[in-house]
PDB file of C-alpha atoms in Angstrom:
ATOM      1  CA  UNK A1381      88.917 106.508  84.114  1.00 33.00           C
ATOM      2  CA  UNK A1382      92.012 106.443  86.370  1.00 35.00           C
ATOM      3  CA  UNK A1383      92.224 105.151  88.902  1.00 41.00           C
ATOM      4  CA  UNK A1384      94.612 103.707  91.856  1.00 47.00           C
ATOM      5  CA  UNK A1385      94.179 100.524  93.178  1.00 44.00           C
ATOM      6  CA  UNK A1386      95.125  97.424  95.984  1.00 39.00           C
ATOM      7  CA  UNK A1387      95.917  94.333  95.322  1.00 43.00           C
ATOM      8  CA  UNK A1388      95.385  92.809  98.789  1.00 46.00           C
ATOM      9  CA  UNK A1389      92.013  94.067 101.229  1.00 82.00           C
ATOM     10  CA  UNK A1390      93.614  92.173 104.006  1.00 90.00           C
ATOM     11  CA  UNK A1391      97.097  91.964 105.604  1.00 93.00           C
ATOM     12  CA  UNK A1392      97.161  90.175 108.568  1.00 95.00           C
ATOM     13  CA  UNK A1393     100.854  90.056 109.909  1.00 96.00           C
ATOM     14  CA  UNK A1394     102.609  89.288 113.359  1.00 97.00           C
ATOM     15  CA  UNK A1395     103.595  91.620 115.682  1.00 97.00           C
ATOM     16  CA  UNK A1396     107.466  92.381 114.950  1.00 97.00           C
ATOM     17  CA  UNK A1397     107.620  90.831 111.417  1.00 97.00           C
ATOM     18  CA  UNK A1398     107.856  92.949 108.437  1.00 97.00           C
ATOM     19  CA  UNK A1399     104.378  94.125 106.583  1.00 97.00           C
ATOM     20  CA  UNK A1400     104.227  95.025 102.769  1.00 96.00           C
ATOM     21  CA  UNK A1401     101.330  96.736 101.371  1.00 96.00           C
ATOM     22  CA  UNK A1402     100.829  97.010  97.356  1.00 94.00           C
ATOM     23  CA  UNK A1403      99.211  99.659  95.250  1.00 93.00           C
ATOM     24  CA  UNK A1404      99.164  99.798  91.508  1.00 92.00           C
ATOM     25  CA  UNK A1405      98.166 103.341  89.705  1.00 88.00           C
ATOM     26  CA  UNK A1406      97.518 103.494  85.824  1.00 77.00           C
ATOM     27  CA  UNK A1407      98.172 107.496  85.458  1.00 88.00           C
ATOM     28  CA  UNK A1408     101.286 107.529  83.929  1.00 89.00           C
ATOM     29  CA  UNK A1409     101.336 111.538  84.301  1.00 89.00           C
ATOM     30  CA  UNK A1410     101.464 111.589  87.834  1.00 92.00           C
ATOM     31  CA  UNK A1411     104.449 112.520  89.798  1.00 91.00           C
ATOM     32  CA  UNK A1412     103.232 112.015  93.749  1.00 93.00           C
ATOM     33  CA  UNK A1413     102.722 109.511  95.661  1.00 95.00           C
ATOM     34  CA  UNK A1414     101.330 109.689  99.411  1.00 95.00           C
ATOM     35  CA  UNK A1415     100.534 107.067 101.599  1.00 96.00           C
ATOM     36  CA  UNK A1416      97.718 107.686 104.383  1.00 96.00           C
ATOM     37  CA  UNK A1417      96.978 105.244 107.810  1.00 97.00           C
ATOM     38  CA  UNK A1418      93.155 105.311 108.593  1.00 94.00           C
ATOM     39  CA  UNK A1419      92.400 104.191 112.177  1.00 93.00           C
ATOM     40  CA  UNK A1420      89.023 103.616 113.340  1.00 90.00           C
ATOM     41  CA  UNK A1421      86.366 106.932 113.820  1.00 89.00           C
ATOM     42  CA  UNK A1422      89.624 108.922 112.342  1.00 93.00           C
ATOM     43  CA  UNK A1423      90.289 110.952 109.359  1.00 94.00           C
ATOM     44  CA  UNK A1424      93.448 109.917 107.042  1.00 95.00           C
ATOM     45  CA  UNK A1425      96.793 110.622 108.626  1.00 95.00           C
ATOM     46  CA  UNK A1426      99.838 110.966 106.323  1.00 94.00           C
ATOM     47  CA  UNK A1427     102.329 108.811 106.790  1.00 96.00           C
ATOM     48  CA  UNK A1428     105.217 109.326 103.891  1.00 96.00           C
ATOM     49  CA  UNK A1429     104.992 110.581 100.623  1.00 95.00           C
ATOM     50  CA  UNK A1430     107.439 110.335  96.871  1.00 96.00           C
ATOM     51  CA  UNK A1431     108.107 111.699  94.250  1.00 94.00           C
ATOM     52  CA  UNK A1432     108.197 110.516  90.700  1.00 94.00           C
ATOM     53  CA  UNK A1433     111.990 111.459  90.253  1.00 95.00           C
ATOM     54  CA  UNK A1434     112.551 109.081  93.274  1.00 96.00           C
ATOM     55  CA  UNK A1435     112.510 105.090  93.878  1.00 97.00           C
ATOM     56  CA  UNK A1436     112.920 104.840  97.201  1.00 98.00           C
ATOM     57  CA  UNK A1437     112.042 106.909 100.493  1.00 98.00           C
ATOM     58  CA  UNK A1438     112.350 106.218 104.111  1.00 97.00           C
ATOM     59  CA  UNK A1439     110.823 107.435 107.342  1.00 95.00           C
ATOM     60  CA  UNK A1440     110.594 105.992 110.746  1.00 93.00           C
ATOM     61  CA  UNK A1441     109.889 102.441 110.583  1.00 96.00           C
ATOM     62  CA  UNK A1442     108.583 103.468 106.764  1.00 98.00           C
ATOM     63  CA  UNK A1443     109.725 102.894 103.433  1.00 98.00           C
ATOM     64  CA  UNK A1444     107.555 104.037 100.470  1.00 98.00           C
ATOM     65  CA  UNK A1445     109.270 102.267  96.902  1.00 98.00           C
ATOM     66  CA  UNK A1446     107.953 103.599  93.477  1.00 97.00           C
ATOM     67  CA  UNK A1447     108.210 101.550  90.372  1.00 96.00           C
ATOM     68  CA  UNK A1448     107.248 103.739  87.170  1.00 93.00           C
ATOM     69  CA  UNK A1449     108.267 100.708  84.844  1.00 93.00           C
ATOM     70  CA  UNK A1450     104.704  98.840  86.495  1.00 93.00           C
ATOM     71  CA  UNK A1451     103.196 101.323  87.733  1.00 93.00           C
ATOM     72  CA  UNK A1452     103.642  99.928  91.162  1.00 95.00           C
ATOM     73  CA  UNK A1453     103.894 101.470  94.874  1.00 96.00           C
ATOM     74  CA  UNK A1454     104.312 100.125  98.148  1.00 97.00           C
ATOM     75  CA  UNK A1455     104.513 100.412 101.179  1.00 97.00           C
ATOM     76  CA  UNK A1456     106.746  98.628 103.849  1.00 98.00           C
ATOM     77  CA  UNK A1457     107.063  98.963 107.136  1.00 98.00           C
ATOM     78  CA  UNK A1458     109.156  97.420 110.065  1.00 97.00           C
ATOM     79  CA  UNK A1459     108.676  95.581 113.081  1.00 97.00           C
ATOM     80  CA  UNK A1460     105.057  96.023 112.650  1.00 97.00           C
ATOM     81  CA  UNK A1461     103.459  96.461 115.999  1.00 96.00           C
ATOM     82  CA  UNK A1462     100.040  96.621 117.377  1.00 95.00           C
ATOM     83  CA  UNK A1463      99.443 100.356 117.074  1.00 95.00           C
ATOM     84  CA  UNK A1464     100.112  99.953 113.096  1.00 97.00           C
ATOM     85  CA  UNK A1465      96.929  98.204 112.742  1.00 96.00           C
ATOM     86  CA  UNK A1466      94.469 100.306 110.328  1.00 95.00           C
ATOM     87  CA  UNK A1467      93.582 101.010 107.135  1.00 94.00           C
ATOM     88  CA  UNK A1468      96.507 102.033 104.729  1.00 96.00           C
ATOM     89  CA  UNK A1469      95.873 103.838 101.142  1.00 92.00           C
ATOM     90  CA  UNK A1470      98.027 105.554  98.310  1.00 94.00           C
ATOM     91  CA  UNK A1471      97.196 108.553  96.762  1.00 93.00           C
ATOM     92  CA  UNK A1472      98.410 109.761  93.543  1.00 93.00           C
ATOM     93  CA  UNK A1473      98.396 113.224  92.292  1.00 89.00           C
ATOM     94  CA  UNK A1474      99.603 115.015  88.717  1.00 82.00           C
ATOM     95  CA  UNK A1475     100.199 118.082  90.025  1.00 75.00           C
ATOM     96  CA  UNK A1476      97.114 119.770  90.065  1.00 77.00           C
ATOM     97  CA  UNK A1477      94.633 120.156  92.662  1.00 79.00           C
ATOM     98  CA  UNK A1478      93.062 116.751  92.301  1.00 82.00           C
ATOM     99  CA  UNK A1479      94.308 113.810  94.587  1.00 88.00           C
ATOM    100  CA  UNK A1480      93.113 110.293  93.316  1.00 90.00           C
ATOM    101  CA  UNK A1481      92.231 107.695  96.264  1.00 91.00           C
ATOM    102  CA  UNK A1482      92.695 103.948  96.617  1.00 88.00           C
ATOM    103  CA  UNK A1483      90.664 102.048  98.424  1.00 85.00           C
ATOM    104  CA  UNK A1484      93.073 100.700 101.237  1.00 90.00           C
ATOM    105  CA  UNK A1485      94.609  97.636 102.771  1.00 92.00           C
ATOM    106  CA  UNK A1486      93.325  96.447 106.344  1.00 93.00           C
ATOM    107  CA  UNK A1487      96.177  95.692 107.986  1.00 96.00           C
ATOM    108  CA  UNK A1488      95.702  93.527 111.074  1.00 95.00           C
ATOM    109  CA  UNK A1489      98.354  92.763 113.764  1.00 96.00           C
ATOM    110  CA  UNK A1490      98.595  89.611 115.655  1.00 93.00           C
ATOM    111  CA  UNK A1491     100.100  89.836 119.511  1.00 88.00           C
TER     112      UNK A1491
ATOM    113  CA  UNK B  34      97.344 124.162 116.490  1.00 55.00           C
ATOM    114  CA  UNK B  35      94.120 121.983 115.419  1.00 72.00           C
ATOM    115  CA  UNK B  36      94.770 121.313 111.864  1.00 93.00           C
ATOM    116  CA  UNK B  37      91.453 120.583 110.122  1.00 96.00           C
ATOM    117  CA  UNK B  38      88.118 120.375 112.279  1.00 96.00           C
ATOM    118  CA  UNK B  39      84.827 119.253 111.503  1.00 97.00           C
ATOM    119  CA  UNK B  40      81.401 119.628 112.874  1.00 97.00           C
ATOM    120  CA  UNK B  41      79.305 118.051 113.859  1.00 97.00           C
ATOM    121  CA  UNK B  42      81.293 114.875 114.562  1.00 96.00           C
ATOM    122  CA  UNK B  43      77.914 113.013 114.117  1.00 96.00           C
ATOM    123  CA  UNK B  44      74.932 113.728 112.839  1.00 96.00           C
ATOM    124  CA  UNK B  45      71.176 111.511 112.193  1.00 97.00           C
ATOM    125  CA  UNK B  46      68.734 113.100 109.679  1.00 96.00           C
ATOM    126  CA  UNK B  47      65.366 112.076 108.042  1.00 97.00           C
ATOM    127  CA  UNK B  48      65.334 111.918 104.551  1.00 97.00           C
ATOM    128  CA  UNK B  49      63.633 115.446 103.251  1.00 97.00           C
ATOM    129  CA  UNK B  50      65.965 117.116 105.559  1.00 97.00           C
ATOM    130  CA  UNK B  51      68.855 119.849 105.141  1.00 96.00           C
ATOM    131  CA  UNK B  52      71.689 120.440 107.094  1.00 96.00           C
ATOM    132  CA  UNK B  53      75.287 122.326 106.588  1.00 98.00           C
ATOM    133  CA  UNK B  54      78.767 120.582 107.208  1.00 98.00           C
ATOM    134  CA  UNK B  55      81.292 123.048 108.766  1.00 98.00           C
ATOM    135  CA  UNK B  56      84.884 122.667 108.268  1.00 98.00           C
ATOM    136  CA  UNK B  57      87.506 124.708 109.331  1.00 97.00           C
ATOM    137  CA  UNK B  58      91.112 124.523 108.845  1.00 97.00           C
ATOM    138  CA  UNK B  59      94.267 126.624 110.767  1.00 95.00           C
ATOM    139  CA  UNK B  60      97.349 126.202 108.280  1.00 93.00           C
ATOM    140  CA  UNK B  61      96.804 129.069 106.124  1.00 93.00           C
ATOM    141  CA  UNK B  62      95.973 126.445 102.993  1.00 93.00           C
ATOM    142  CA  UNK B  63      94.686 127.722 100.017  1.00 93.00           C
ATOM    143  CA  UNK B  64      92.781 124.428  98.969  1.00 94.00           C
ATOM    144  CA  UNK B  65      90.080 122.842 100.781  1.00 96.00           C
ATOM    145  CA  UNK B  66      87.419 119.397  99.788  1.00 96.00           C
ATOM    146  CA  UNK B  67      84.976 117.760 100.828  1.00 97.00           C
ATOM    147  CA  UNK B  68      84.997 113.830 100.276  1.00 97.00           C
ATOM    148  CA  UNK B  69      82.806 110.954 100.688  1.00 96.00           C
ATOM    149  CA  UNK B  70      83.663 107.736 102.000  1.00 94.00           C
ATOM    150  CA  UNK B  71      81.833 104.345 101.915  1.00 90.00           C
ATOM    151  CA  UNK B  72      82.938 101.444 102.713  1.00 81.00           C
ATOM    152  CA  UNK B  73      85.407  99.434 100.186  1.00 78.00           C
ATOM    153  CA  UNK B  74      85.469 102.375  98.047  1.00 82.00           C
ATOM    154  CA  UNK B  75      88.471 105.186  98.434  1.00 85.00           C
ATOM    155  CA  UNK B  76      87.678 108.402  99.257  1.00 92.00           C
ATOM    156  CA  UNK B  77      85.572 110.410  96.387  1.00 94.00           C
ATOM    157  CA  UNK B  78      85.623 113.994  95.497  1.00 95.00           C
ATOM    158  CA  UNK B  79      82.339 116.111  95.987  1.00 97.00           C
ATOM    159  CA  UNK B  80      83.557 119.615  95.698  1.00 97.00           C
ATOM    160  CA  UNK B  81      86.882 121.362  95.668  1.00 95.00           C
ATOM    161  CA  UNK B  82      88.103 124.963  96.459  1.00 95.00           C
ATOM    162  CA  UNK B  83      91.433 125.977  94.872  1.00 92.00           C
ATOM    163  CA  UNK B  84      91.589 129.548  96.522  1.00 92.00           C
ATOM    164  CA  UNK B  85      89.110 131.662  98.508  1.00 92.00           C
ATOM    165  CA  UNK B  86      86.022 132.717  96.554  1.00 90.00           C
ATOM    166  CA  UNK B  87      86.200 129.298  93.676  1.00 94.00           C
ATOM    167  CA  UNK B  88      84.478 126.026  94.354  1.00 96.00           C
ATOM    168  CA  UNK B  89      84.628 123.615  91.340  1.00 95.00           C
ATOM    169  CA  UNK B  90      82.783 120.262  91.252  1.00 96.00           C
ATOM    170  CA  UNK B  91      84.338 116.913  91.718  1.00 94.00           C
ATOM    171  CA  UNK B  92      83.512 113.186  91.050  1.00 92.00           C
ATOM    172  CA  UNK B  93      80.167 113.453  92.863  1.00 96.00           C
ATOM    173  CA  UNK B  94      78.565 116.653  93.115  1.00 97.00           C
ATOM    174  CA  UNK B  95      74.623 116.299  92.915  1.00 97.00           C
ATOM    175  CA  UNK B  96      72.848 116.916  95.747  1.00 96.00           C
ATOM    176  CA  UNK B  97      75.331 119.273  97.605  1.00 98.00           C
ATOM    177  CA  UNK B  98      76.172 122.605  97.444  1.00 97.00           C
ATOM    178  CA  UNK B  99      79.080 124.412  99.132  1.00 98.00           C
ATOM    179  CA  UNK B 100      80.744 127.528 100.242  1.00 97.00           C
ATOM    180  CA  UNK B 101      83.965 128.952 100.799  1.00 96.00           C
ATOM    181  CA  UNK B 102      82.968 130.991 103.803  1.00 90.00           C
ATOM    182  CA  UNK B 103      86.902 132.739 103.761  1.00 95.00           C
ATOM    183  CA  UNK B 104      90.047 131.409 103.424  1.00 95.00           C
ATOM    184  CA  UNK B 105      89.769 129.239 106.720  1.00 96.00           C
ATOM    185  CA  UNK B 106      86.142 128.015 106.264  1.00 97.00           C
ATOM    186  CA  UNK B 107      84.557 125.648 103.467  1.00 98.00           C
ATOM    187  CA  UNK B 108      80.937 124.603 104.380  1.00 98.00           C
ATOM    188  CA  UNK B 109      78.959 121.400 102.570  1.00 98.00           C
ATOM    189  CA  UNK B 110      75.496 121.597 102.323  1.00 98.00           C
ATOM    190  CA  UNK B 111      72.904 119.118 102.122  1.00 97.00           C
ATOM    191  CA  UNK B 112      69.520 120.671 100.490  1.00 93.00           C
ATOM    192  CA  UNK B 113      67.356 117.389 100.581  1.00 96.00           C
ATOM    193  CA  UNK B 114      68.566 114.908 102.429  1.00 96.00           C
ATOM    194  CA  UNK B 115      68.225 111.269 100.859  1.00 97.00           C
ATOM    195  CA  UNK B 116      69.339 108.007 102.084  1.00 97.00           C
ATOM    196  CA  UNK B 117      72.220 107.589  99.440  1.00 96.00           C
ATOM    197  CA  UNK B 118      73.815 110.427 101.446  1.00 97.00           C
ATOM    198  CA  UNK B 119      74.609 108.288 104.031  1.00 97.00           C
ATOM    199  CA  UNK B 120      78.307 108.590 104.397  1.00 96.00           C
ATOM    200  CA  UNK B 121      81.393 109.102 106.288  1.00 96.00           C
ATOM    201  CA  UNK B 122      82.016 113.322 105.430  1.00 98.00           C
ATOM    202  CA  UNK B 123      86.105 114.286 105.331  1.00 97.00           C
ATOM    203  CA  UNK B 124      87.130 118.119 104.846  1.00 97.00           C
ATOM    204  CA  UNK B 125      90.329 118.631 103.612  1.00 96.00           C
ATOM    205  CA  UNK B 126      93.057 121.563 103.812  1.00 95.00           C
ATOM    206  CA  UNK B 127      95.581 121.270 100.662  1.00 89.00           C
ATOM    207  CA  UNK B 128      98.923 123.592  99.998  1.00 84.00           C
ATOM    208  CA  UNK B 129     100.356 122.443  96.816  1.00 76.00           C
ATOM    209  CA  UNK B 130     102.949 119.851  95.867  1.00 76.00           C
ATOM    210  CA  UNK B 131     102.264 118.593  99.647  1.00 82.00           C
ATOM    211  CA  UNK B 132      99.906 115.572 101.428  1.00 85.00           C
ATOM    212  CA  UNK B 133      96.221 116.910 101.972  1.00 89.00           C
ATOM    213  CA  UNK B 134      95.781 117.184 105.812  1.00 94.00           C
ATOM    214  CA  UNK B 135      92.353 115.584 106.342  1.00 96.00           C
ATOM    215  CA  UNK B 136      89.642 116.333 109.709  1.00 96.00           C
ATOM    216  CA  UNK B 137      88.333 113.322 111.740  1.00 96.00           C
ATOM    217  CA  UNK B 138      85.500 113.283 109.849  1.00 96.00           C
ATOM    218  CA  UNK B 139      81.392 113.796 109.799  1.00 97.00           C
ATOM    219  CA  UNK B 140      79.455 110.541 110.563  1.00 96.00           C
ATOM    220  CA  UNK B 141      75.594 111.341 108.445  1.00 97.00           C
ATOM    221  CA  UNK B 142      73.129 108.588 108.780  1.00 97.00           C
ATOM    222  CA  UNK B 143      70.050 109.134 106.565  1.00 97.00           C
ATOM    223  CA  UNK B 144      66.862 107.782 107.257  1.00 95.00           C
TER     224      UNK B 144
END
């Protein structure tokens, strides 16, 4: 089946640099793209979404790029600090009512 | 303005058991799910409701049932209990073309 996927379980950065988290889908038919932050005992939070007519979107501290060529999303974001430490997954969706979940990235940040 | 809540937040039962997940959401959303999540796998589709008064299956129905109480209220039901049930429970709220808004969650141990 489909399916979206990580490339990396574990992302341990330090606080300020830069973090980069991967995601590679294989449905070439869909056309949305979310990314979610899991912390701990929470439910997913969204944190910027794209779509398929788009290679690049930024948010605060965020920046989602889509590659359709690969198949390839990721996520980036800035000045990582302490607080961004969690689980981060993509989503990707064809339009209908059915979202398909990665499994996430733990990202860890190092004071 | 709560979003998506759950109840109970937690929740021990012996195998044999039933019990009903309550979910309840405030944006006026059409769609509403129930996932599953265990650990180092992404978040998998039990049952879906497009709009008040459908519920179609998802990736892993057996064992539950559910009901679209109204348009704000999508219950998951566990008949029987069993210890493969044991799971991290998310409801979520869904308006088209935008990022599911998820609840914090059901913990369900099964003994």
């Amino acid at each position: 089946g489909e399916s979206v996927g990580l490339h990396l379980p574990t992302l341990s950065v330090q606080e300020g640099d830069n973090s980069i988290i991967n995601c590679a889908y294989s449905n070439s038919a869909s056309d949305y793209f979310i990314w979610y932050k899991q912390e701990s005992g929470k439910g997913p939070q969204f944190i910027i979404d794209i779509r398929s007519n788009m290679d690049k979107r930024q948010g605060q501290r965020v920046t989602v790029l889509l590659n359709k060529t690969v198949k390839h999303l990721s996520l980036q974001i800035a000045a990582t600090q302490p607080g961004d430490s969690a689980v981060y997954f993509c989503a990707e969706n064809t339009g209908g009512f059915k979202t398909i979940f990665g499994a996430g990235t733990r990202l860890f940040v190092k004071a | 303005n709560a979003g998506v809540t759950q109840t109970p937040k937690f929740q021990v039962l012996k195998t044999g058991q039933s019990m009903t997940l309550q979910c309840a959401q405030d944006m006026n959303h059409n769609s509403m799910y129930w996932y599953r999540q265990d650990p180092g796998m992404g978040l998998r589709l039990i049952y879906y409701s497009a709009s008040e008064g459908t519920t179609d299956k998802g990736e892993v129905p057996n064992g539950y049932n559910v009901s679209r109480l109204n348009k704000r209220e999508f219950s998951l039901r566990l008949e029987s209990a069993a210890p493969s049930q044991t799971s991290v429970y998310f409801c979520a709220s869904y308006y088209q073309g935008q990022p599911q808004h998820f609840g914090d969650g059901t913990r369900l141990s099964i003994l």
